[in-house]
mmCIF file of C-alpha atoms in Angstrom:
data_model
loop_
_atom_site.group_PDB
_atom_site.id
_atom_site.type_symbol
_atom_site.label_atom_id
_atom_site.label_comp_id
_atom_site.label_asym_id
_atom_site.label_seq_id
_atom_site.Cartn_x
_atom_site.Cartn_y
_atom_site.Cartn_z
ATOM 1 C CA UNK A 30 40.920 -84.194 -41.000
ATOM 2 C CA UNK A 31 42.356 -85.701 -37.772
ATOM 3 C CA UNK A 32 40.005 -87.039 -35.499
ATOM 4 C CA UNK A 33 40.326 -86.194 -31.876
ATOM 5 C CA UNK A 34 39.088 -88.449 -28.639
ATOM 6 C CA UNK A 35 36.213 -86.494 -26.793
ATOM 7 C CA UNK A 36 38.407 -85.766 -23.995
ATOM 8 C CA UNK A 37 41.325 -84.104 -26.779
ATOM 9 C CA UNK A 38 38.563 -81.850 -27.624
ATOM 10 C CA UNK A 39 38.272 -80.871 -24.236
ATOM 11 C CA UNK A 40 41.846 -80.288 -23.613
ATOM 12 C CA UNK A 41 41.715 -77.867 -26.686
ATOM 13 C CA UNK A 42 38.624 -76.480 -25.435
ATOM 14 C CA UNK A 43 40.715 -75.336 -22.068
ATOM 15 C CA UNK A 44 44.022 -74.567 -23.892
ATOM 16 C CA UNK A 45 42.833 -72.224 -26.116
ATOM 17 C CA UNK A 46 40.274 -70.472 -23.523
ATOM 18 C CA UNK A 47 43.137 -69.720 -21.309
ATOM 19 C CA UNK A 48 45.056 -68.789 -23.937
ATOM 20 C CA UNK A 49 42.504 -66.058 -25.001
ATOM 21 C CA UNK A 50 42.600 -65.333 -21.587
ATOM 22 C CA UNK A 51 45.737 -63.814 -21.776
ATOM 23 C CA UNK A 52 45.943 -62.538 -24.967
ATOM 24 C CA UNK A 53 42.801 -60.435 -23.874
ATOM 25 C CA UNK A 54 44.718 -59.695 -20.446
ATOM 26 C CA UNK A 55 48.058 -58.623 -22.416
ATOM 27 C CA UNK A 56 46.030 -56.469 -24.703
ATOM 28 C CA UNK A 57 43.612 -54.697 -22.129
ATOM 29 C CA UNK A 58 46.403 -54.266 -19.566
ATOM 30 C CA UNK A 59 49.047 -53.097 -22.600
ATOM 31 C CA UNK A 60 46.126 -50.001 -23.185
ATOM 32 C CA UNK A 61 45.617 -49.492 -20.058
ATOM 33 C CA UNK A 62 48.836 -49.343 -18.829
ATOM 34 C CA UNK A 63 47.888 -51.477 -15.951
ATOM 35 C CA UNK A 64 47.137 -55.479 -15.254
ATOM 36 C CA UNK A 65 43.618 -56.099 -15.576
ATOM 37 C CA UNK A 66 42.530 -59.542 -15.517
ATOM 38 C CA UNK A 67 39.965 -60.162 -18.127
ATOM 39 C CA UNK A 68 36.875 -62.603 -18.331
ATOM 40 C CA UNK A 69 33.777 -63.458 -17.330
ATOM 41 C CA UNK A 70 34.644 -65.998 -14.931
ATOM 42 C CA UNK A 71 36.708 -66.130 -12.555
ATOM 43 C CA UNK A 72 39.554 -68.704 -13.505
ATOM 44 C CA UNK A 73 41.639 -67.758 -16.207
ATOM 45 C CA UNK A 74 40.029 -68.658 -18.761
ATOM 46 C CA UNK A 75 37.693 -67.113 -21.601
ATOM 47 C CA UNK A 76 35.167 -69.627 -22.580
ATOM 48 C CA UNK A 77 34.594 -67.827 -26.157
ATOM 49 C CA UNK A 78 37.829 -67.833 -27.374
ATOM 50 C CA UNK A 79 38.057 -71.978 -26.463
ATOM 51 C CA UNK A 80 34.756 -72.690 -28.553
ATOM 52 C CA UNK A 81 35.611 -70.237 -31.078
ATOM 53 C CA UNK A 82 39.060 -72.266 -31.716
ATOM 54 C CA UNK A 83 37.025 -75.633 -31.475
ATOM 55 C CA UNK A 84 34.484 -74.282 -34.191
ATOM 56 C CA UNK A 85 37.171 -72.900 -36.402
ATOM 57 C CA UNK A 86 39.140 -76.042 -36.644
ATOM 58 C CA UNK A 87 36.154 -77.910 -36.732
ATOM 59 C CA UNK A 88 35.223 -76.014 -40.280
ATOM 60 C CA UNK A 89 38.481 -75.460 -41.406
ATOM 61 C CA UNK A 90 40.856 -78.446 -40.917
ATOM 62 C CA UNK A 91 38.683 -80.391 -43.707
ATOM 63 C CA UNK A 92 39.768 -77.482 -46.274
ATOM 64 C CA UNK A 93 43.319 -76.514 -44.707
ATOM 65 C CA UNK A 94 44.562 -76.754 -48.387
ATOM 66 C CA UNK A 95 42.646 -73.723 -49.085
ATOM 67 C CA UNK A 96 43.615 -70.209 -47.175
ATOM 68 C CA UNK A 97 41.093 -68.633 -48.610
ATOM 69 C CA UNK A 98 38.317 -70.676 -47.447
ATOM 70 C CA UNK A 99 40.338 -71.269 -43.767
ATOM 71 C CA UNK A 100 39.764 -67.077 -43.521
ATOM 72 C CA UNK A 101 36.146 -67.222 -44.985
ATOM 73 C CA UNK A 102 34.767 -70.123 -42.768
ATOM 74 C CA UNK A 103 36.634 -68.830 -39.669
ATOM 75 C CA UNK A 104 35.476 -65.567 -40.266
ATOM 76 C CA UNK A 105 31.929 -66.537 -40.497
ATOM 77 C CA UNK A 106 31.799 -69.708 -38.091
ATOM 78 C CA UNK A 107 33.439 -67.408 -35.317
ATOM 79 C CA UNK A 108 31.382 -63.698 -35.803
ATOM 80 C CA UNK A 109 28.243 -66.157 -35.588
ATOM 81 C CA UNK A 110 29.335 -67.747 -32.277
ATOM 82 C CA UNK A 111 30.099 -64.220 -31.075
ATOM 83 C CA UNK A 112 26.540 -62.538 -31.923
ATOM 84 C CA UNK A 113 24.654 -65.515 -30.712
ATOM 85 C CA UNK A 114 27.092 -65.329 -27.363
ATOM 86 C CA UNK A 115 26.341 -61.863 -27.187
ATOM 87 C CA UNK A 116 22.639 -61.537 -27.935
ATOM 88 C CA UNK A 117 22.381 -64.207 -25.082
ATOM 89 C CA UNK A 118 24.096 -63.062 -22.683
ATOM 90 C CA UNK A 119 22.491 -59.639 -22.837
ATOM 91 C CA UNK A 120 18.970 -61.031 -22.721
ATOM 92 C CA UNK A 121 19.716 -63.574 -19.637
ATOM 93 C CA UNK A 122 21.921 -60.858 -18.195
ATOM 94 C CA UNK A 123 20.603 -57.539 -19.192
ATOM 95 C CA UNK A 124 24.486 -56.506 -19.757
ATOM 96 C CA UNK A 125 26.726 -56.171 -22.696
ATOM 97 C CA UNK A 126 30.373 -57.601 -21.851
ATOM 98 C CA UNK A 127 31.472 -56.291 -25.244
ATOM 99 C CA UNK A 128 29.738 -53.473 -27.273
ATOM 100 C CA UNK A 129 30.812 -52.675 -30.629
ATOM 101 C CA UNK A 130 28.375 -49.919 -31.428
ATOM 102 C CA UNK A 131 30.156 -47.355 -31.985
ATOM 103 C CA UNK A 132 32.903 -49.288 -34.457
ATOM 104 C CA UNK A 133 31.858 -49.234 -38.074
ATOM 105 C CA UNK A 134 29.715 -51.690 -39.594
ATOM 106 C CA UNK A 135 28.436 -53.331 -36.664
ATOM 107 C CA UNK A 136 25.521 -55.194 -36.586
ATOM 108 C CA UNK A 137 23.221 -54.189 -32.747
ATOM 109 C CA UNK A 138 26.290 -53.878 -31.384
ATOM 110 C CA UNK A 139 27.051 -57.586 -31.268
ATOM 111 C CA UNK A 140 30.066 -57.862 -34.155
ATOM 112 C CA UNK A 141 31.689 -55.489 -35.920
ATOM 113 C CA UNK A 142 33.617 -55.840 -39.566
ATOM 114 C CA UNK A 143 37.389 -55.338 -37.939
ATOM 115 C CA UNK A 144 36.395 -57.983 -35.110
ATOM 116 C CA UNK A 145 35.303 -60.102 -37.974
ATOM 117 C CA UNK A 146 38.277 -59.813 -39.999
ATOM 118 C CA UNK A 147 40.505 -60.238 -36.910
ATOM 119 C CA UNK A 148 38.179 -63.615 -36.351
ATOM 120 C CA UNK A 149 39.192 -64.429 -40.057
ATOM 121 C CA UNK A 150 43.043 -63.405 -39.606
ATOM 122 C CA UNK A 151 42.834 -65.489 -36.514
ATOM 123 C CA UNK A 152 41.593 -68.561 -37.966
ATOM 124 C CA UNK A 153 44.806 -68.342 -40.524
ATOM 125 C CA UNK A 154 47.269 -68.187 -37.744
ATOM 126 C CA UNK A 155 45.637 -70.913 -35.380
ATOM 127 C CA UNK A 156 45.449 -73.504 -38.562
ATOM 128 C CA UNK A 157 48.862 -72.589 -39.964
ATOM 129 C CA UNK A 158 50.804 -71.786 -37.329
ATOM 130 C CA UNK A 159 49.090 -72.313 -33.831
ATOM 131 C CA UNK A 160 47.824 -75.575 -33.783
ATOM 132 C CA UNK A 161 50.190 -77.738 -35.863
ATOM 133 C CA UNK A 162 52.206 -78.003 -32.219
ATOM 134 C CA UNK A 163 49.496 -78.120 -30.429
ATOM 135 C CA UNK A 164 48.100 -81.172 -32.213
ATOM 136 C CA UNK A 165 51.606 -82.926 -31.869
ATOM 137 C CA UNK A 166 51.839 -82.342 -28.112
ATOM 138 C CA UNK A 167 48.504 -83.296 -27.996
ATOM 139 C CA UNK A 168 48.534 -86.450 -29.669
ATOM 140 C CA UNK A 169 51.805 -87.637 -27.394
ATOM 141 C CA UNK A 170 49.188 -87.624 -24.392
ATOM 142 C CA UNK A 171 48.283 -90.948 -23.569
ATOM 143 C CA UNK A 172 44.502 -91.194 -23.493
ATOM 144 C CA UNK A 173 43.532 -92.202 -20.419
ATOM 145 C CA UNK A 174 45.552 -89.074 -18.574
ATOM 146 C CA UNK A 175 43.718 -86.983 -21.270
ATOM 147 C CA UNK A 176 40.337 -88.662 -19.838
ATOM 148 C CA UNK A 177 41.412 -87.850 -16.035
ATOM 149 C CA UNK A 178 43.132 -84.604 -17.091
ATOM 150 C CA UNK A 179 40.304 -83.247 -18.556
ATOM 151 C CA UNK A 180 37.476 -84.387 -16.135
ATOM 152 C CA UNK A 181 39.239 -82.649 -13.523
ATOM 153 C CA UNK A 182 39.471 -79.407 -15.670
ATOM 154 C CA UNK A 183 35.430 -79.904 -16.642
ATOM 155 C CA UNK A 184 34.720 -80.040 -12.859
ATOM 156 C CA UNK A 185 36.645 -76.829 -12.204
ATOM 157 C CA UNK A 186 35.072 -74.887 -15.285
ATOM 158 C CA UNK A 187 31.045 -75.998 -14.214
ATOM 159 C CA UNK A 188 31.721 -74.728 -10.692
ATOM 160 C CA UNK A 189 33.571 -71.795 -12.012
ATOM 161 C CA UNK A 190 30.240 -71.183 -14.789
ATOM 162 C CA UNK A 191 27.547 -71.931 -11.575
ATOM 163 C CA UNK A 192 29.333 -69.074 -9.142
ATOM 164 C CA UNK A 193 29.648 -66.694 -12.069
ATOM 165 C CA UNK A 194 26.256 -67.215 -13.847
ATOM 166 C CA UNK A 195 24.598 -67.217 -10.234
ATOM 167 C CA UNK A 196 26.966 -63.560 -9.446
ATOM 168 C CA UNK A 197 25.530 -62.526 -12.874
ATOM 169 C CA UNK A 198 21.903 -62.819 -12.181
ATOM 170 C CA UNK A 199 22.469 -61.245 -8.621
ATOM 171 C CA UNK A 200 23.806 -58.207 -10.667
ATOM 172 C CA UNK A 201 20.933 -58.104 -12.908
ATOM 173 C CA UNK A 202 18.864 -58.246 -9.223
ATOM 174 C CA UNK A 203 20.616 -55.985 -7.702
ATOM 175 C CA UNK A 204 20.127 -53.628 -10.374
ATOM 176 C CA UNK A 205 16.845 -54.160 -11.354
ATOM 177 C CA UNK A 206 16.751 -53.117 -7.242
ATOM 178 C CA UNK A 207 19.006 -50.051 -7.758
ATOM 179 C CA UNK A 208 16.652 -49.176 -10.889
ATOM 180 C CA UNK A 209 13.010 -49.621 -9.254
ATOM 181 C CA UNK A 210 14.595 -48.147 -5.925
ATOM 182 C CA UNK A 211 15.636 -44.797 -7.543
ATOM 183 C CA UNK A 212 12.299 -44.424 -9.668
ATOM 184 C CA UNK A 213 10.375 -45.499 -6.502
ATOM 185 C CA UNK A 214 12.226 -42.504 -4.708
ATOM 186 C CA UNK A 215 12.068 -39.855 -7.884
ATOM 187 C CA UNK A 216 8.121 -40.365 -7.734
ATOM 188 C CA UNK A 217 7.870 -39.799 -4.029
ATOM 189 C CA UNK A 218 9.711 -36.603 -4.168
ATOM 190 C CA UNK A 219 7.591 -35.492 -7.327
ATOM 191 C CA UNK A 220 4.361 -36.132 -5.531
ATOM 192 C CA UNK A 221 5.731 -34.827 -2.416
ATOM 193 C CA UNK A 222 7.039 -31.734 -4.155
ATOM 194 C CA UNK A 223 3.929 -30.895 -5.911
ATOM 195 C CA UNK A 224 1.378 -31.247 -2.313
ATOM 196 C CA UNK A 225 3.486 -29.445 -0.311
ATOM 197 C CA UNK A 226 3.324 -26.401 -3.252
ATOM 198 C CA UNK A 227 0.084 -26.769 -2.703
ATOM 199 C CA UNK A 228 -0.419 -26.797 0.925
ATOM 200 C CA UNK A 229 2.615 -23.871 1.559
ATOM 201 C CA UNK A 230 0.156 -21.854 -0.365
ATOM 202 C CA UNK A 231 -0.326 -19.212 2.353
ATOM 203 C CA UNK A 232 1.466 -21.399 5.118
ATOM 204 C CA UNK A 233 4.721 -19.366 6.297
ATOM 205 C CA UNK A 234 4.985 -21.835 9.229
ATOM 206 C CA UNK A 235 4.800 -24.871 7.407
ATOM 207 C CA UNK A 236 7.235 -23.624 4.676
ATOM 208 C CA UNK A 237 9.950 -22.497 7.857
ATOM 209 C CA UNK A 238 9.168 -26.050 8.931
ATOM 210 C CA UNK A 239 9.932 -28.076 5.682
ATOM 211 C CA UNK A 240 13.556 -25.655 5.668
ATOM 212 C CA UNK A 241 14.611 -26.820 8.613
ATOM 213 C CA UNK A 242 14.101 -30.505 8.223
ATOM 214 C CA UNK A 243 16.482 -29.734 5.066
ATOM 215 C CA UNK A 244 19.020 -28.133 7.106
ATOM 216 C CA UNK A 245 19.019 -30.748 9.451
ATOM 217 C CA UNK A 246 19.009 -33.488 6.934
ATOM 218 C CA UNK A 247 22.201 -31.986 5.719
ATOM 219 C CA UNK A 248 24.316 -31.717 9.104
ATOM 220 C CA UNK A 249 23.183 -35.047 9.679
ATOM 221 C CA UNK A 250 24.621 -36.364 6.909
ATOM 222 C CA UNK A 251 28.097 -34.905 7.203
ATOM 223 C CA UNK A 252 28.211 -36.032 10.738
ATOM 224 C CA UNK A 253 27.630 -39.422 10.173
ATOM 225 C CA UNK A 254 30.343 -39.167 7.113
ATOM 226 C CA UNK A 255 32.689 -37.898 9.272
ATOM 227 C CA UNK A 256 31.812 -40.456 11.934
ATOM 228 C CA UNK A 257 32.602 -43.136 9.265
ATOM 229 C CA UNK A 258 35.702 -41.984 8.108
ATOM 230 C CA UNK A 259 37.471 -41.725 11.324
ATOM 231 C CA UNK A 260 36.416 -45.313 12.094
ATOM 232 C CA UNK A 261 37.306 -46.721 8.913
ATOM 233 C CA UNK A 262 40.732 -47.975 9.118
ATOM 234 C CA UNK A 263 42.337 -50.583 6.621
ATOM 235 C CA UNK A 264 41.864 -50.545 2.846
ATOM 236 C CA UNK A 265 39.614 -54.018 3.285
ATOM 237 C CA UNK A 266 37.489 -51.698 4.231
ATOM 238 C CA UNK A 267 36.703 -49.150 1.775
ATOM 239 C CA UNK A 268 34.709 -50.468 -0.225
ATOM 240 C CA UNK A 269 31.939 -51.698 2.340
ATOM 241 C CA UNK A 270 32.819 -48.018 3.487
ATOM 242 C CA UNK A 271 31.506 -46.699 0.433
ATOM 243 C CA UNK A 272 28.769 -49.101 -0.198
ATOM 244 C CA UNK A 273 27.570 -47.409 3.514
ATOM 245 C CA UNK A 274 27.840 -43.584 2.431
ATOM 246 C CA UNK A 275 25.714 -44.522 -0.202
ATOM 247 C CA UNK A 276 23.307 -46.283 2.008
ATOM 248 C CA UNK A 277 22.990 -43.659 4.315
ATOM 249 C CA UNK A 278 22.872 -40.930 1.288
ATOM 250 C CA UNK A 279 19.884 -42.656 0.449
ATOM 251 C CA UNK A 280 18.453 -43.522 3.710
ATOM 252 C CA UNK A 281 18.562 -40.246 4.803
ATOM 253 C CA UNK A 282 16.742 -39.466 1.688
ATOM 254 C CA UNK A 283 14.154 -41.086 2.425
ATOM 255 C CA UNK A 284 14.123 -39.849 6.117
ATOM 256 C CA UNK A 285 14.121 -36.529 5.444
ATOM 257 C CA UNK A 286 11.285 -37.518 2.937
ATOM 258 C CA UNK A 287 9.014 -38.949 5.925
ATOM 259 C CA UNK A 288 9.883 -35.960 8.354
ATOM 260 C CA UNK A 289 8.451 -33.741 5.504
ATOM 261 C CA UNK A 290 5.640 -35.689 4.999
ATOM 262 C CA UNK A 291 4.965 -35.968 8.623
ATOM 263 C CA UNK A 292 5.335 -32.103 8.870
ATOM 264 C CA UNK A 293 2.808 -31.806 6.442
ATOM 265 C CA UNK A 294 0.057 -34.463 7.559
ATOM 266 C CA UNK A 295 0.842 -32.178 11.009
ATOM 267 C CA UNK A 296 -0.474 -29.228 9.030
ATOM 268 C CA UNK A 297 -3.497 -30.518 7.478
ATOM 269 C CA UNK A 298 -4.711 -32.081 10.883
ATOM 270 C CA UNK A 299 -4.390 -28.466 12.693
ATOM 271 C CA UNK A 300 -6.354 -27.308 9.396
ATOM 272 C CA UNK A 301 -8.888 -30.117 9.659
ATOM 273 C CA UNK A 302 -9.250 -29.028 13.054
ATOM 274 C CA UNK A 303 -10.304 -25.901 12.116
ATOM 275 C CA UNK A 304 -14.049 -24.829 10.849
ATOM 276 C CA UNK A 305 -13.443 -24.692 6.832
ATOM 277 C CA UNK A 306 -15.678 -24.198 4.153
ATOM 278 C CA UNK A 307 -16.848 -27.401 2.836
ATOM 279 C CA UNK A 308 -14.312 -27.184 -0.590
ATOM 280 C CA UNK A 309 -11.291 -26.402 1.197
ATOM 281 C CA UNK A 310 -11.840 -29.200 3.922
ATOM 282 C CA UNK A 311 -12.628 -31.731 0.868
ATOM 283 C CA UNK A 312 -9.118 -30.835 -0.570
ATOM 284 C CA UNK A 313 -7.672 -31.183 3.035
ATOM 285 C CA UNK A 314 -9.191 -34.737 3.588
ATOM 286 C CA UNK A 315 -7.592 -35.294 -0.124
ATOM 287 C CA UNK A 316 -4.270 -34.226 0.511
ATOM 288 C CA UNK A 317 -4.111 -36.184 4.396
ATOM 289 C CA UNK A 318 -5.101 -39.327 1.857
ATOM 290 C CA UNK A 319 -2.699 -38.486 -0.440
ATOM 291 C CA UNK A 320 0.425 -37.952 2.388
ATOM 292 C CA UNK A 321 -0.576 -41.228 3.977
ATOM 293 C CA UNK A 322 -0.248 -43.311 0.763
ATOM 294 C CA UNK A 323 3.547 -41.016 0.523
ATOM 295 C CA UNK A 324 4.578 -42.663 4.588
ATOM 296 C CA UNK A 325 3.308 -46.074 2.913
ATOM 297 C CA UNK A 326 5.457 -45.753 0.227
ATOM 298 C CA UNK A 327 8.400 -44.085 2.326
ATOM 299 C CA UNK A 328 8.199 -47.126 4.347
ATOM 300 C CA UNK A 329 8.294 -49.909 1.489
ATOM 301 C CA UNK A 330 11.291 -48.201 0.120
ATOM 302 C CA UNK A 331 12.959 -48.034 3.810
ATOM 303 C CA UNK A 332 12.515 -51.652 3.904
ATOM 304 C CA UNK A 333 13.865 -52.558 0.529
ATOM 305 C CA UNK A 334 16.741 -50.413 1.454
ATOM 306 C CA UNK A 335 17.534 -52.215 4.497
ATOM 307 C CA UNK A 336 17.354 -55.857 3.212
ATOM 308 C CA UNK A 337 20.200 -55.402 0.724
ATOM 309 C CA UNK A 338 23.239 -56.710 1.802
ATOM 310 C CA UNK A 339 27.321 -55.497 1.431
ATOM 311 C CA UNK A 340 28.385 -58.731 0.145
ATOM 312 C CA UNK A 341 25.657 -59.003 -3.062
ATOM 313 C CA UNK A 342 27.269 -55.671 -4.170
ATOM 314 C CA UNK A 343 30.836 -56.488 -3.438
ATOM 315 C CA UNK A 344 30.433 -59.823 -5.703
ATOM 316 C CA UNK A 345 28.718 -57.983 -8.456
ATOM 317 C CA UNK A 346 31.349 -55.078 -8.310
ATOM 318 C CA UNK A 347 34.338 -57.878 -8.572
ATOM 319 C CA UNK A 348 32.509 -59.255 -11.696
ATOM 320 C CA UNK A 349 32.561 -55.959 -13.607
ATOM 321 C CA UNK A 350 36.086 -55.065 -11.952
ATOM 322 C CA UNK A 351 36.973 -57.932 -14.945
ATOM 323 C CA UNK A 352 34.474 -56.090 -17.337
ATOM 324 C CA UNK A 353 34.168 -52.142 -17.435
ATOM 325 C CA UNK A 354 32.867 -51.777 -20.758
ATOM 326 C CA UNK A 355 29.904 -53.571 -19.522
ATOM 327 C CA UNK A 356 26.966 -51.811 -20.157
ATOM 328 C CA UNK A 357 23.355 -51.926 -20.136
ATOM 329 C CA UNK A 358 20.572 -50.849 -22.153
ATOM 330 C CA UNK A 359 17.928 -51.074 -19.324
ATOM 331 C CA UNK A 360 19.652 -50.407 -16.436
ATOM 332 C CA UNK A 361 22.098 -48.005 -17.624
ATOM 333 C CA UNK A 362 21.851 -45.590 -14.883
ATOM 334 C CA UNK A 363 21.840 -48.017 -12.163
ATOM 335 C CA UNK A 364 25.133 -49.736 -14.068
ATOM 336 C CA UNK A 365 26.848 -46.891 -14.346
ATOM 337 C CA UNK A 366 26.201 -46.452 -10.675
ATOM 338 C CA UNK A 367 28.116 -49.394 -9.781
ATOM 339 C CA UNK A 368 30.861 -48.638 -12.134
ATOM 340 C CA UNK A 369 31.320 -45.608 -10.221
ATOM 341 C CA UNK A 370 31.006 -47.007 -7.029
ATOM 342 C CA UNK A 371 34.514 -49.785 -8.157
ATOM 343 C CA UNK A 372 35.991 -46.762 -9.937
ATOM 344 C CA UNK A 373 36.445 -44.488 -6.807
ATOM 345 C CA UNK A 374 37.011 -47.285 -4.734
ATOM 346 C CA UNK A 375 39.774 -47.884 -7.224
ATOM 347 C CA UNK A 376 41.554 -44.519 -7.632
ATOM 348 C CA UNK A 377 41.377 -44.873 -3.408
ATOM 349 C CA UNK A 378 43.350 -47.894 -3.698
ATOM 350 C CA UNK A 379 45.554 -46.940 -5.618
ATOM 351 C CA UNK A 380 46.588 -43.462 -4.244
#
């Protein structure tokens, strides 16, 4: 087995990420019909493919005599790297970049049998056919350029990892956000929902009320849409445009939320106001406690709407724009929301 300098290893390391890189842009961009550029990061490289390589030909040039164990050994060296890759990433992440469950014989989604095989198929061609040239070219590098050569490229790949990871962990952020945010708003409405049942019991004026802040809510809505879209002008700005309908969707939400809730603590004052029978102005004084814990919730999620910021979803958006088979166990629905969100923004584009 030849023995390579530290900074050969590296070199390989980079060569064959980048060349995963575009075999994985070719073949994603072939099916699709249209360039997509591929990865995790953001240069073009794919980190997996360059410590696959290194692992294979670390456990397969001793035996290159033997095909047979070349396939076996690169089979199993490289479906281990990519289950531990993938197990990791999910847990530190709380996305899947790849999910194989629904190809046969997968194991959690991580691998799959035709991924292995094509791991083991691989390993054949990069120790036969692949890296035979490589090595030559490589060795004809003197070593000290190899040493400066591949310093510089280590510097560029750890700033490319930091900005990634960190845009990675604002995604899982942002929609842990997006997740608590939506369930924070679903159990507003549901509590809302079920005291103002309770209190339109008999209440025409209150239920006339409650209609109009809906109707009101709506024409609100469309008029600040069609505000928007006559001021938005370049394509720059569509996506921050969209990013903002959504925003006000939800703010408005949760205005409309408040109004009713104000509408209704405004009914149970006039009722308080009124001589009651000692039961009914117990449940009043429950309900007015109950609609003021609602306004202190409206307002937490009013805040936590306002402090999230354009660029935090632009950056996470540009990350899965490179991934949209990501997925998410946990926070599928907020996921799915963001893949949306790139998707129109997308089809705009490209219209």
């Amino acid at each position: 087995m030849e023995i390579y300098h530290q900074s050969q290893w590296l070199l390989l390391f980079f060569l064959y990420s980048v060349a995963g890189w575009i075999w994985e842009c070719f073949y994603v961009s072939m099916r699709k019909r249209k360039w997509v550029n591929r990865g995790f990061l953001h240069g073009p490289w794919l980190p997996i493919y360059g410590t696959g390589a290194i692992m294979v030909l670390f456990l397969t040039l001793p035996v290159r005599e033997y095909p047979a164990l070349v396939f076996l050994l690169g089979m199993i060296g490289a479906t281990a790297l990519e289950y531990v890759t993938g197990a990791v990433m999910e847990r530190l992440f709380q996305v899947r970049y790849w999910d194989y469950s629904n190809d046969p014989l997968n194991v959690n989604g991580y691998i799959c049998l035709p991924v292995s095989l094509a791991w083991g198929v691989f390993s054949i061609a990069l120790v036969y056919i692949l890296h035979p040239p490589v090595e030559r070219l490589l060795l004809k590098i003197p070593l000290l350029a190899a040493d400066v050569l591949s310093l510089g490229l280590a510097v560029a790949f750890t700033v490319d990892v930091t900005r990634t990871v960190q845009t990675a962990l604002d995604l899982r952020a942002l929609m842990e956000s997006l997740t608590a945010s939506s369930q924070r708003v679903a159990g507003i409405e549901e509590r809302l929902k079920t005291l103002v049942e309770q209190l339109n019991e008999g209440s025409e004026i209150l239920r006339q009320k409650l209609q109009q802040l809906e109707d009101a809510a709506v024409l609100d809505l469309e008029q600040r849409l069609d505000a928007r879209e006559k001021k938005r002008e370049t394509r720059r700005e569509l996506l921050f445009y969209r990013l903002e309908e959504r925003w006000d969707k939800k703010s408005l939400a949760l205005n409309g939320l408040s109004e009713k809730t104000a509408a209704a603590l405004s009914f149970v004052s006039q009722q308080l106001a009124q001589a009651l029978p000692e039961s009914e102005r117990q449940r009043m004084e429950n309900a007015r406690e109950s609609l003021l814990n609602i306004q202190k919730l409206i307002r937490n999620a009013e805040t936590d709407l306002a402090v999230r910021k354009g660029r935090d979803f632009v950056r996470a958006l540009k990350l899965l724009s490179r991934n949209p088979s990501a997925s998410s166990r946990k926070y599928r629905e907020a996921l799915e929301e963001l893949l949306s969100l790139w998707q129109e923004n997308k089809e705009q584009e490209d219209r």
